mmCIF file of C-alpha atoms in Angstrom:
data_model
loop_
_atom_site.group_PDB
_atom_site.id
_atom_site.type_symbol
_atom_site.label_atom_id
_atom_site.label_comp_id
_atom_site.label_asym_id
_atom_site.label_seq_id
_atom_site.Cartn_x
_atom_site.Cartn_y
_atom_site.Cartn_z
ATOM 1 C CA MET W 1 10.216 -49.562 -29.774
ATOM 2 C CA LEU W 2 7.137 -50.707 -27.896
ATOM 3 C CA LYS W 3 9.187 -51.297 -24.759
ATOM 4 C CA ASN W 4 10.817 -47.875 -25.004
ATOM 5 C CA GLY W 5 7.453 -46.290 -25.571
ATOM 6 C CA LEU W 6 5.990 -47.957 -22.484
ATOM 7 C CA LEU W 7 8.984 -46.909 -20.385
ATOM 8 C CA LEU W 8 8.671 -43.334 -21.619
ATOM 9 C CA GLY W 9 4.962 -43.311 -20.859
ATOM 10 C CA LEU W 10 5.560 -44.722 -17.367
ATOM 11 C CA PHE W 11 8.238 -42.117 -16.703
ATOM 12 C CA ALA W 12 5.900 -39.320 -17.805
ATOM 13 C CA LEU W 13 3.127 -40.687 -15.591
ATOM 14 C CA ILE W 14 5.429 -40.817 -12.557
ATOM 15 C CA CYS W 15 6.666 -37.265 -13.177
ATOM 16 C CA THR W 16 3.091 -35.993 -13.473
ATOM 17 C CA ALA W 17 2.139 -37.714 -10.215
ATOM 18 C CA VAL W 18 5.152 -36.238 -8.411
ATOM 19 C CA VAL W 19 4.351 -32.716 -9.648
ATOM 20 C CA ALA W 20 0.719 -33.103 -8.556
ATOM 21 C CA VAL W 21 1.749 -34.258 -5.071
ATOM 22 C CA VAL W 22 4.239 -31.397 -4.690
ATOM 23 C CA ASN W 23 1.673 -28.821 -5.838
ATOM 24 C CA ASP W 24 -0.919 -30.176 -3.436
ATOM 25 C CA SER W 25 1.474 -30.284 -0.493
ATOM 26 C CA THR W 26 2.724 -26.721 -1.031
ATOM 27 C CA ARG W 27 -0.608 -25.066 -1.856
ATOM 28 C CA ASP W 28 -1.366 -24.019 1.726
ATOM 29 C CA ALA W 29 2.143 -22.679 2.249
ATOM 30 C CA ILE W 30 1.946 -20.643 -0.963
ATOM 31 C CA LEU W 31 -1.444 -19.193 -0.025
ATOM 32 C CA ALA W 32 -0.138 -18.296 3.447
ATOM 33 C CA GLN W 33 2.861 -16.530 1.909
ATOM 34 C CA GLN W 34 0.628 -14.628 -0.524
ATOM 35 C CA LYS W 35 -1.592 -13.429 2.330
ATOM 36 C CA LEU W 36 1.458 -12.356 4.335
ATOM 37 C CA GLU W 37 2.821 -10.387 1.384
ATOM 38 C CA LEU W 38 -0.581 -8.762 0.827
ATOM 39 C CA ARG W 39 -0.745 -7.765 4.496
ATOM 40 C CA ARG W 40 2.727 -6.224 4.314
ATOM 41 C CA THR W 41 1.837 -4.243 1.204
ATOM 42 C CA LEU W 42 -1.410 -2.959 2.695
ATOM 43 C CA GLU W 43 0.398 -1.887 5.878
ATOM 44 C CA GLN W 44 2.787 0.176 3.747
ATOM 45 C CA ILE W 45 0.039 2.195 2.070
ATOM 46 C CA ILE W 46 -2.569 2.345 4.863
ATOM 47 C CA PRO W 47 -0.924 2.663 8.303
ATOM 48 C CA ASN W 48 -2.302 0.333 10.986
ATOM 49 C CA GLU W 49 -3.028 3.236 13.325
ATOM 50 C CA LEU W 50 -5.697 4.527 10.939
ATOM 51 C CA HIS W 51 -7.971 1.491 11.190
ATOM 52 C CA ASP W 52 -9.076 -1.304 13.514
ATOM 53 C CA ASN W 53 -10.116 -3.970 10.988
ATOM 54 C CA PRO W 54 -8.018 -6.621 9.186
ATOM 55 C CA LEU W 55 -7.631 -5.075 5.725
ATOM 56 C CA GLU W 56 -6.853 -8.296 3.889
ATOM 57 C CA GLU W 57 -10.194 -9.693 5.073
ATOM 58 C CA SER W 58 -12.200 -6.623 4.029
ATOM 59 C CA CYS W 59 -12.082 -7.161 0.287
ATOM 60 C CA ILE W 60 -14.574 -6.050 -2.349
ATOM 61 C CA LEU W 61 -14.440 -6.152 -6.149
ATOM 62 C CA LEU W 62 -14.576 -3.070 -8.368
ATOM 63 C CA GLN W 63 -15.052 -3.050 -12.121
ATOM 64 C CA ASP W 64 -14.556 -0.251 -14.640
ATOM 65 C CA LYS W 65 -12.413 -0.754 -17.737
ATOM 66 C CA ASP W 66 -11.651 2.925 -18.331
ATOM 67 C CA ALA W 67 -10.770 3.696 -14.714
ATOM 68 C CA LEU W 68 -9.044 0.480 -13.647
ATOM 69 C CA GLY W 69 -7.430 -0.448 -16.957
ATOM 70 C CA THR W 70 -9.043 -3.869 -17.353
ATOM 71 C CA THR W 71 -12.396 -5.562 -17.894
ATOM 72 C CA GLN W 72 -11.663 -7.884 -14.971
ATOM 73 C CA PRO W 73 -12.961 -7.108 -11.461
ATOM 74 C CA MET W 74 -10.181 -5.664 -9.299
ATOM 75 C CA PRO W 75 -9.784 -6.167 -5.544
ATOM 76 C CA ALA W 76 -10.110 -3.262 -3.153
ATOM 77 C CA TYR W 77 -9.634 -3.314 0.617
ATOM 78 C CA ILE W 78 -11.696 -1.039 2.849
ATOM 79 C CA ALA W 79 -10.131 0.278 6.072
ATOM 80 C CA THR W 80 -12.557 1.110 8.870
ATOM 81 C CA GLN W 81 -12.363 2.624 12.347
ATOM 82 C CA ASP W 82 -15.285 1.879 14.656
ATOM 83 C CA ALA W 83 -17.085 0.405 11.629
ATOM 84 C CA GLU W 84 -16.781 3.645 9.648
ATOM 85 C CA PRO W 85 -14.704 3.741 6.433
ATOM 86 C CA VAL W 86 -11.539 5.793 6.700
ATOM 87 C CA ALA W 87 -9.562 4.669 3.653
ATOM 88 C CA ILE W 88 -9.378 2.188 0.802
ATOM 89 C CA ALA W 89 -6.638 0.371 -1.103
ATOM 90 C CA ILE W 90 -7.547 -0.174 -4.755
ATOM 91 C CA GLU W 91 -5.693 -2.465 -7.142
ATOM 92 C CA THR W 92 -5.565 -1.041 -10.644
ATOM 93 C CA ILE W 93 -3.721 -1.539 -13.924
ATOM 94 C CA ALA W 94 -1.808 0.816 -16.177
ATOM 95 C CA PRO W 95 -2.317 -1.004 -19.507
ATOM 96 C CA ASP W 96 0.035 1.211 -21.506
ATOM 97 C CA GLY W 97 3.400 0.740 -19.830
ATOM 98 C CA TYR W 98 6.499 0.601 -22.026
ATOM 99 C CA ASN W 99 6.619 -3.203 -21.917
ATOM 100 C CA GLY W 100 2.995 -3.988 -21.103
ATOM 101 C CA GLU W 101 0.701 -3.834 -18.103
ATOM 102 C CA ILE W 102 1.753 -2.361 -14.771
ATOM 103 C CA ARG W 103 -0.258 -3.530 -11.773
ATOM 104 C CA LEU W 104 -0.346 -1.197 -8.788
ATOM 105 C CA ILE W 105 -2.268 -0.607 -5.586
ATOM 106 C CA ILE W 106 -3.209 2.826 -4.238
ATOM 107 C CA GLY W 107 -4.086 3.711 -0.645
ATOM 108 C CA ILE W 108 -6.617 6.551 -0.504
ATOM 109 C CA LYS W 109 -8.234 8.357 2.450
ATOM 110 C CA THR W 110 -11.952 8.993 2.277
ATOM 111 C CA ASP W 111 -11.275 12.627 1.390
ATOM 112 C CA GLY W 112 -9.267 11.534 -1.664
ATOM 113 C CA THR W 113 -5.790 12.092 -0.226
ATOM 114 C CA VAL W 114 -3.219 9.537 -1.390
ATOM 115 C CA LEU W 115 -1.765 7.604 1.532
ATOM 116 C CA GLY W 116 0.657 5.573 -0.554
ATOM 117 C CA VAL W 117 1.128 3.520 -3.697
ATOM 118 C CA ARG W 118 3.058 0.357 -4.495
ATOM 119 C CA THR W 119 3.829 -1.478 -7.728
ATOM 120 C CA LEU W 120 2.636 -5.092 -7.614
ATOM 121 C CA SER W 121 3.976 -6.320 -10.965
ATOM 122 C CA HIS W 122 5.489 -4.957 -14.169
ATOM 123 C CA GLN W 123 7.785 -5.748 -17.102
ATOM 124 C CA GLU W 124 9.432 -2.349 -17.459
ATOM 125 C CA THR W 125 13.059 -1.899 -18.524
ATOM 126 C CA PRO W 126 15.574 -2.572 -15.708
ATOM 127 C CA GLY W 127 17.522 0.547 -14.795
ATOM 128 C CA LEU W 128 14.922 2.870 -16.330
ATOM 129 C CA GLY W 129 11.244 1.999 -15.947
ATOM 130 C CA ASP W 130 11.782 -0.127 -12.851
ATOM 131 C CA LYS W 131 12.063 3.028 -10.738
ATOM 132 C CA ILE W 132 8.357 2.481 -10.077
ATOM 133 C CA GLU W 133 9.507 -0.177 -7.582
ATOM 134 C CA ARG W 134 9.911 1.203 -4.058
ATOM 135 C CA LYS W 135 13.079 -0.843 -3.521
ATOM 136 C CA LYS W 136 14.677 0.794 -6.565
ATOM 137 C CA SER W 137 13.535 4.392 -6.036
ATOM 138 C CA ASP W 138 11.444 6.565 -3.710
ATOM 139 C CA TRP W 139 9.598 8.033 -6.722
ATOM 140 C CA VAL W 140 6.290 6.459 -5.670
ATOM 141 C CA ASP W 141 6.513 8.306 -2.340
ATOM 142 C CA SER W 142 6.101 11.613 -4.189
ATOM 143 C CA PHE W 143 2.351 10.914 -4.427
ATOM 144 C CA ILE W 144 1.820 10.751 -0.656
ATOM 145 C CA GLY W 145 -0.444 13.571 0.528
ATOM 146 C CA LYS W 146 -1.565 14.562 -2.984
ATOM 147 C CA LYS W 147 -5.211 14.947 -4.001
ATOM 148 C CA LEU W 148 -6.830 14.988 -7.421
ATOM 149 C CA ARG W 149 -8.553 18.328 -8.032
ATOM 150 C CA GLY W 150 -10.988 17.268 -10.719
ATOM 151 C CA SER W 151 -10.732 14.542 -13.348
ATOM 152 C CA ASP W 152 -8.421 16.603 -15.565
ATOM 153 C CA ASP W 153 -6.206 18.114 -12.851
ATOM 154 C CA LYS W 154 -3.161 19.364 -14.808
ATOM 155 C CA ALA W 155 -0.930 18.785 -11.788
ATOM 156 C CA TRP W 156 -1.477 15.038 -12.264
ATOM 157 C CA TYR W 157 0.629 14.786 -15.414
ATOM 158 C CA VAL W 158 4.354 14.299 -15.861
ATOM 159 C CA LYS W 159 6.350 17.504 -16.366
ATOM 160 C CA LYS W 160 6.940 16.704 -20.030
ATOM 161 C CA ASP W 161 3.151 16.918 -20.505
ATOM 162 C CA GLY W 162 2.836 20.181 -18.557
ATOM 163 C CA GLY W 163 2.206 18.645 -15.144
ATOM 164 C CA GLU W 164 4.048 18.514 -11.829
ATOM 165 C CA ILE W 165 5.138 14.872 -11.646
ATOM 166 C CA ASP W 166 8.792 14.077 -12.279
ATOM 167 C CA GLN W 167 9.488 11.607 -15.058
ATOM 168 C CA PHE W 168 12.571 9.371 -15.188
ATOM 169 C CA THR W 169 15.682 10.371 -17.072
ATOM 170 C CA GLY W 170 15.474 8.556 -20.411
ATOM 171 C CA ALA W 171 12.065 7.054 -19.654
ATOM 172 C CA THR W 172 8.810 8.990 -19.960
ATOM 173 C CA ILE W 173 6.358 6.319 -21.105
ATOM 174 C CA THR W 174 6.458 4.364 -17.827
ATOM 175 C CA PRO W 175 5.774 7.269 -15.427
ATOM 176 C CA ARG W 176 3.218 8.729 -17.848
ATOM 177 C CA ALA W 177 1.265 5.452 -17.842
ATOM 178 C CA TYR W 178 1.605 5.144 -14.066
ATOM 179 C CA VAL W 179 0.355 8.674 -13.363
ATOM 180 C CA LYS W 180 -2.510 8.274 -15.828
ATOM 181 C CA SER W 181 -3.601 5.076 -14.061
ATOM 182 C CA MET W 182 -3.515 6.784 -10.679
ATOM 183 C CA ARG W 183 -5.423 9.779 -12.048
ATOM 184 C CA ASN W 184 -8.139 7.540 -13.505
ATOM 185 C CA THR W 185 -8.419 5.475 -10.334
ATOM 186 C CA LEU W 186 -8.632 8.508 -8.055
ATOM 187 C CA SER W 187 -11.291 10.062 -10.289
ATOM 188 C CA PHE W 188 -13.276 6.815 -10.258
ATOM 189 C CA PHE W 189 -13.065 6.639 -6.468
ATOM 190 C CA GLU W 190 -14.226 10.223 -6.006
ATOM 191 C CA ALA W 191 -17.180 9.733 -8.371
ATOM 192 C CA ASN W 192 -18.286 6.419 -6.814
ATOM 193 C CA LYS W 193 -17.219 6.774 -3.184
ATOM 194 C CA LYS W 194 -20.657 6.321 -1.655
ATOM 195 C CA THR W 195 -21.432 3.208 -3.722
ATOM 196 C CA ILE W 196 -18.004 1.695 -3.072
ATOM 197 C CA PHE W 197 -18.239 2.034 0.694
ATOM 198 C CA SER W 198 -21.767 0.611 0.751
ATOM 199 C CA GLN W 199 -20.643 -2.665 -0.867
ATOM 200 C CA SER W 200 -20.549 -5.855 1.129
ATOM 201 C CA GLN W 201 -17.468 -8.074 1.009
ATOM 202 C CA THR W 202 -17.417 -9.724 -2.413
ATOM 203 C CA CYS W 203 -14.043 -11.412 -2.710
ATOM 204 C CA GLU W 204 -11.530 -13.484 -0.841
ATOM 205 C CA ALA W 205 -8.301 -11.794 0.174
ATOM 206 C CA SER W 206 -5.803 -12.509 -2.559
ATOM 207 C CA GLN W 207 -3.040 -10.856 -4.507
#
């Protein structure tokens, strides 16, 4: 029994060492891939022709539980042209999705116009709620060019709630949560625009 125990302990030690070496050797590659994916996402919601700065390197942190759906600071990426802000991409969370949190990122011009939105992560039902993914549906493109006209703009609700946003057939909770998160984030941006754009870089580029 003692011999078997020692062999088992040695095997566990070797496995732990191997995992540690693999993690260490792949860390840089993983970080590089994450930065590449972040850059691709940002390019989709804030076109390169609008700015002359590297968005993924222009990161600040924003914090507001009611607006951003979490107590944790959320990354935002400021786009500038000739050192003047022209747009921002804000990561935010819809905490009340059908199967939990939905993490999204919204590109917004300085005048409040939506440039684009992408879903970063979610656990919504395949075939129904997953239409918030751009590769599954173009539903998220319906927000492009829209502006929030006040914090309680009735247009920024799904049609079932008297608004103008299409919901999914057989799934209302997911789009309702998504639209609410966008509405809250846009309202927060409009109310704090001057403060947001005056912030210095406060976070590393990450996603």
